[in-house]
Amino acid sequence: MKQKFALLALLASTMALTGCAGLDATSGGSAGDEPLENTYWKLVTVGERQAVAVTETREAHLVLHAEEARLAGSTGCNRMMGGYELDGDQLSFGQLATTMMACPGDVMEIEREFLDALGDTAGWQVEGESLTLVDGEGEARARFEAVHLY
């Protein structure tokens, strides 16, 4: 009888723990999705263009710091920072500040397109380890992949 009770207790606790795994409210999707905030998002494409990484510069990326609603990152050439507003699947960025270093032409072009895409952002979607920023028409403006820093 004690074995049946112990097995039942183990089964009940396993089910309770599994039920607590649930969905992450900031991910916009299933439990396997990365959270939008407090994740290092590396730029993969902006518009139809592939992100350009130059060894002397940082890769283009962003991190949305939930505690202060602040964005920090890099355009691939210059550092950037600013605020953001998040309301469900709606996302917008406030005035962004960047450093003013000059970089190779293709990197500067991607930087300009990246900053324009952030300015046009109206929403977001995370699927697994991929983030897509969309404009008011629902068109993808920029795509990112989550990078885990250990």
mmCIF file with all atom_site columns, N, CA and C in Angstrom, residues 48-74:
data_model
loop_
_atom_site.group_PDB
_atom_site.id
_atom_site.type_symbol
_atom_site.label_atom_id
_atom_site.label_alt_id
_atom_site.label_comp_id
_atom_site.label_asym_id
_atom_site.label_entity_id
_atom_site.label_seq_id
_atom_site.pdbx_PDB_ins_code
_atom_site.Cartn_x
_atom_site.Cartn_y
_atom_site.Cartn_z
_atom_site.occupancy
_atom_site.B_iso_or_equiv
_atom_site.pdbx_formal_charge
_atom_site.auth_seq_id
_atom_site.auth_comp_id
_atom_site.auth_asym_id
_atom_site.auth_atom_id
_atom_site.pdbx_PDB_model_num
ATOM 1  N N  . GLU A 1 48 ? 15.586 42.756 -47.106 1.00 0.00 ? 48 GLU A N  1
ATOM 2  C CA . GLU A 1 48 ? 16.001 41.555 -47.847 1.00 0.00 ? 48 GLU A CA 1
ATOM 3  C C  . GLU A 1 48 ? 17.512 41.334 -47.803 1.00 0.00 ? 48 GLU A C  1
ATOM 4  N N  . ARG A 1 49 ? 18.228 42.200 -47.088 1.00 0.00 ? 49 ARG A N  1
ATOM 5  C CA . ARG A 1 49 ? 19.694 42.124 -47.068 1.00 0.00 ? 49 ARG A CA 1
ATOM 6  C C  . ARG A 1 49 ? 20.211 41.330 -45.881 1.00 0.00 ? 49 ARG A C  1
ATOM 7  N N  . GLN A 1 50 ? 21.241 40.551 -46.114 1.00 0.00 ? 50 GLN A N  1
ATOM 8  C CA . GLN A 1 50 ? 21.937 39.830 -45.047 1.00 0.00 ? 50 GLN A CA 1
ATOM 9  C C  . GLN A 1 50 ? 22.754 40.826 -44.228 1.00 0.00 ? 50 GLN A C  1
ATOM 10 N N  . ALA A 1 51 ? 22.794 40.617 -42.940 1.00 0.00 ? 51 ALA A N  1
ATOM 11 C CA . ALA A 1 51 ? 23.635 41.453 -42.082 1.00 0.00 ? 51 ALA A CA 1
ATOM 12 C C  . ALA A 1 51 ? 25.098 41.225 -42.439 1.00 0.00 ? 51 ALA A C  1
ATOM 13 N N  . VAL A 1 52 ? 25.890 42.266 -42.340 1.00 0.00 ? 52 VAL A N  1
ATOM 14 C CA . VAL A 1 52 ? 27.307 42.210 -42.665 1.00 0.00 ? 52 VAL A CA 1
ATOM 15 C C  . VAL A 1 52 ? 28.086 42.316 -41.362 1.00 0.00 ? 52 VAL A C  1
ATOM 16 N N  . ALA A 1 53 ? 29.004 41.400 -41.140 1.00 0.00 ? 53 ALA A N  1
ATOM 17 C CA . ALA A 1 53 ? 29.873 41.467 -39.963 1.00 0.00 ? 53 ALA A CA 1
ATOM 18 C C  . ALA A 1 53 ? 31.301 41.691 -40.427 1.00 0.00 ? 53 ALA A C  1
ATOM 19 N N  . VAL A 1 54 ? 31.932 42.681 -39.865 1.00 0.00 ? 54 VAL A N  1
ATOM 20 C CA . VAL A 1 54 ? 33.323 42.978 -40.167 1.00 0.00 ? 54 VAL A CA 1
ATOM 21 C C  . VAL A 1 54 ? 34.115 42.666 -38.906 1.00 0.00 ? 54 VAL A C  1
ATOM 22 N N  . THR A 1 55 ? 35.235 42.007 -39.040 1.00 0.00 ? 55 THR A N  1
ATOM 23 C CA . THR A 1 55 ? 35.982 41.544 -37.868 1.00 0.00 ? 55 THR A CA 1
ATOM 24 C C  . THR A 1 55 ? 36.371 42.665 -36.912 1.00 0.00 ? 55 THR A C  1
ATOM 25 N N  . GLU A 1 56 ? 36.622 43.867 -37.420 1.00 0.00 ? 56 GLU A N  1
ATOM 26 C CA . GLU A 1 56 ? 37.031 44.965 -36.558 1.00 0.00 ? 56 GLU A CA 1
ATOM 27 C C  . GLU A 1 56 ? 35.857 45.586 -35.804 1.00 0.00 ? 56 GLU A C  1
ATOM 28 N N  . THR A 1 57 ? 34.646 45.244 -36.171 1.00 0.00 ? 57 THR A N  1
ATOM 29 C CA . THR A 1 57 ? 33.475 45.849 -35.545 1.00 0.00 ? 57 THR A CA 1
ATOM 30 C C  . THR A 1 57 ? 32.650 44.780 -34.850 1.00 0.00 ? 57 THR A C  1
ATOM 31 N N  . ARG A 1 58 ? 31.729 45.237 -34.068 1.00 0.00 ? 58 ARG A N  1
ATOM 32 C CA . ARG A 1 58 ? 30.826 44.322 -33.379 1.00 0.00 ? 58 ARG A CA 1
ATOM 33 C C  . ARG A 1 58 ? 29.739 43.884 -34.338 1.00 0.00 ? 58 ARG A C  1
ATOM 34 N N  . GLU A 1 59 ? 29.187 42.692 -34.080 1.00 0.00 ? 59 GLU A N  1
ATOM 35 C CA . GLU A 1 59 ? 28.060 42.267 -34.910 1.00 0.00 ? 59 GLU A CA 1
ATOM 36 C C  . GLU A 1 59 ? 26.825 43.095 -34.540 1.00 0.00 ? 59 GLU A C  1
ATOM 37 N N  . ALA A 1 60 ? 25.948 43.290 -35.502 1.00 0.00 ? 60 ALA A N  1
ATOM 38 C CA . ALA A 1 60 ? 24.718 44.028 -35.253 1.00 0.00 ? 60 ALA A CA 1
ATOM 39 C C  . ALA A 1 60 ? 23.826 43.180 -34.352 1.00 0.00 ? 60 ALA A C  1
ATOM 40 N N  . HIS A 1 61 ? 23.355 43.784 -33.275 1.00 0.00 ? 61 HIS A N  1
ATOM 41 C CA . HIS A 1 61 ? 22.520 43.050 -32.320 1.00 0.00 ? 61 HIS A CA 1
ATOM 42 C C  . HIS A 1 61 ? 21.761 44.037 -31.451 1.00 0.00 ? 61 HIS A C  1
ATOM 43 N N  . LEU A 1 62 ? 20.815 43.495 -30.706 1.00 0.00 ? 62 LEU A N  1
ATOM 44 C CA . LEU A 1 62 ? 20.126 44.307 -29.706 1.00 0.00 ? 62 LEU A CA 1
ATOM 45 C C  . LEU A 1 62 ? 19.723 43.435 -28.528 1.00 0.00 ? 62 LEU A C  1
ATOM 46 N N  . VAL A 1 63 ? 19.571 44.088 -27.389 1.00 0.00 ? 63 VAL A N  1
ATOM 47 C CA . VAL A 1 63 ? 19.060 43.474 -26.168 1.00 0.00 ? 63 VAL A CA 1
ATOM 48 C C  . VAL A 1 63 ? 18.030 44.439 -25.602 1.00 0.00 ? 63 VAL A C  1
ATOM 49 N N  . LEU A 1 64 ? 16.836 43.935 -25.329 1.00 0.00 ? 64 LEU A N  1
ATOM 50 C CA . LEU A 1 64 ? 15.794 44.749 -24.705 1.00 0.00 ? 64 LEU A CA 1
ATOM 51 C C  . LEU A 1 64 ? 15.814 44.439 -23.210 1.00 0.00 ? 64 LEU A C  1
ATOM 52 N N  . HIS A 1 65 ? 16.269 45.396 -22.421 1.00 0.00 ? 65 HIS A N  1
ATOM 53 C CA . HIS A 1 65 ? 16.378 45.227 -20.977 1.00 0.00 ? 65 HIS A CA 1
ATOM 54 C C  . HIS A 1 65 ? 15.033 45.556 -20.340 1.00 0.00 ? 65 HIS A C  1
ATOM 55 N N  . ALA A 1 66 ? 14.334 44.526 -19.857 1.00 0.00 ? 66 ALA A N  1
ATOM 56 C CA . ALA A 1 66 ? 12.961 44.662 -19.368 1.00 0.00 ? 66 ALA A CA 1
ATOM 57 C C  . ALA A 1 66 ? 12.854 45.598 -18.176 1.00 0.00 ? 66 ALA A C  1
ATOM 58 N N  . GLU A 1 67 ? 13.793 45.529 -17.263 1.00 0.00 ? 67 GLU A N  1
ATOM 59 C CA . GLU A 1 67 ? 13.689 46.278 -16.017 1.00 0.00 ? 67 GLU A CA 1
ATOM 60 C C  . GLU A 1 67 ? 13.574 47.782 -16.247 1.00 0.00 ? 67 GLU A C  1
ATOM 61 N N  . GLU A 1 68 ? 14.338 48.320 -17.209 1.00 0.00 ? 68 GLU A N  1
ATOM 62 C CA . GLU A 1 68 ? 14.306 49.753 -17.472 1.00 0.00 ? 68 GLU A CA 1
ATOM 63 C C  . GLU A 1 68 ? 13.609 50.098 -18.784 1.00 0.00 ? 68 GLU A C  1
ATOM 64 N N  . ALA A 1 69 ? 13.105 49.084 -19.521 1.00 0.00 ? 69 ALA A N  1
ATOM 65 C CA . ALA A 1 69 ? 12.539 49.285 -20.865 1.00 0.00 ? 69 ALA A CA 1
ATOM 66 C C  . ALA A 1 69 ? 13.530 50.035 -21.742 1.00 0.00 ? 69 ALA A C  1
ATOM 67 N N  . ARG A 1 70 ? 14.796 49.548 -21.723 1.00 0.00 ? 70 ARG A N  1
ATOM 68 C CA . ARG A 1 70 ? 15.868 50.178 -22.484 1.00 0.00 ? 70 ARG A CA 1
ATOM 69 C C  . ARG A 1 70 ? 16.441 49.203 -23.492 1.00 0.00 ? 70 ARG A C  1
ATOM 70 N N  . LEU A 1 71 ? 16.765 49.724 -24.661 1.00 0.00 ? 71 LEU A N  1
ATOM 71 C CA . LEU A 1 71 ? 17.437 48.960 -25.698 1.00 0.00 ? 71 LEU A CA 1
ATOM 72 C C  . LEU A 1 71 ? 18.925 49.273 -25.631 1.00 0.00 ? 71 LEU A C  1
ATOM 73 N N  . ALA A 1 72 ? 19.744 48.259 -25.802 1.00 0.00 ? 72 ALA A N  1
ATOM 74 C CA . ALA A 1 72 ? 21.186 48.441 -25.938 1.00 0.00 ? 72 ALA A CA 1
ATOM 75 C C  . ALA A 1 72 ? 21.638 47.505 -27.043 1.00 0.00 ? 72 ALA A C  1
ATOM 76 N N  . GLY A 1 73 ? 22.658 47.898 -27.766 1.00 0.00 ? 73 GLY A N  1
ATOM 77 C CA . GLY A 1 73 ? 23.134 47.018 -28.833 1.00 0.00 ? 73 GLY A CA 1
ATOM 78 C C  . GLY A 1 73 ? 24.148 47.697 -29.714 1.00 0.00 ? 73 GLY A C  1
ATOM 79 N N  . SER A 1 74 ? 24.266 47.134 -30.915 1.00 0.00 ? 74 SER A N  1
ATOM 80 C CA . SER A 1 74 ? 25.210 47.629 -31.897 1.00 0.00 ? 74 SER A CA 1
ATOM 81 C C  . SER A 1 74 ? 24.565 47.557 -33.272 1.00 0.00 ? 74 SER A C  1
#
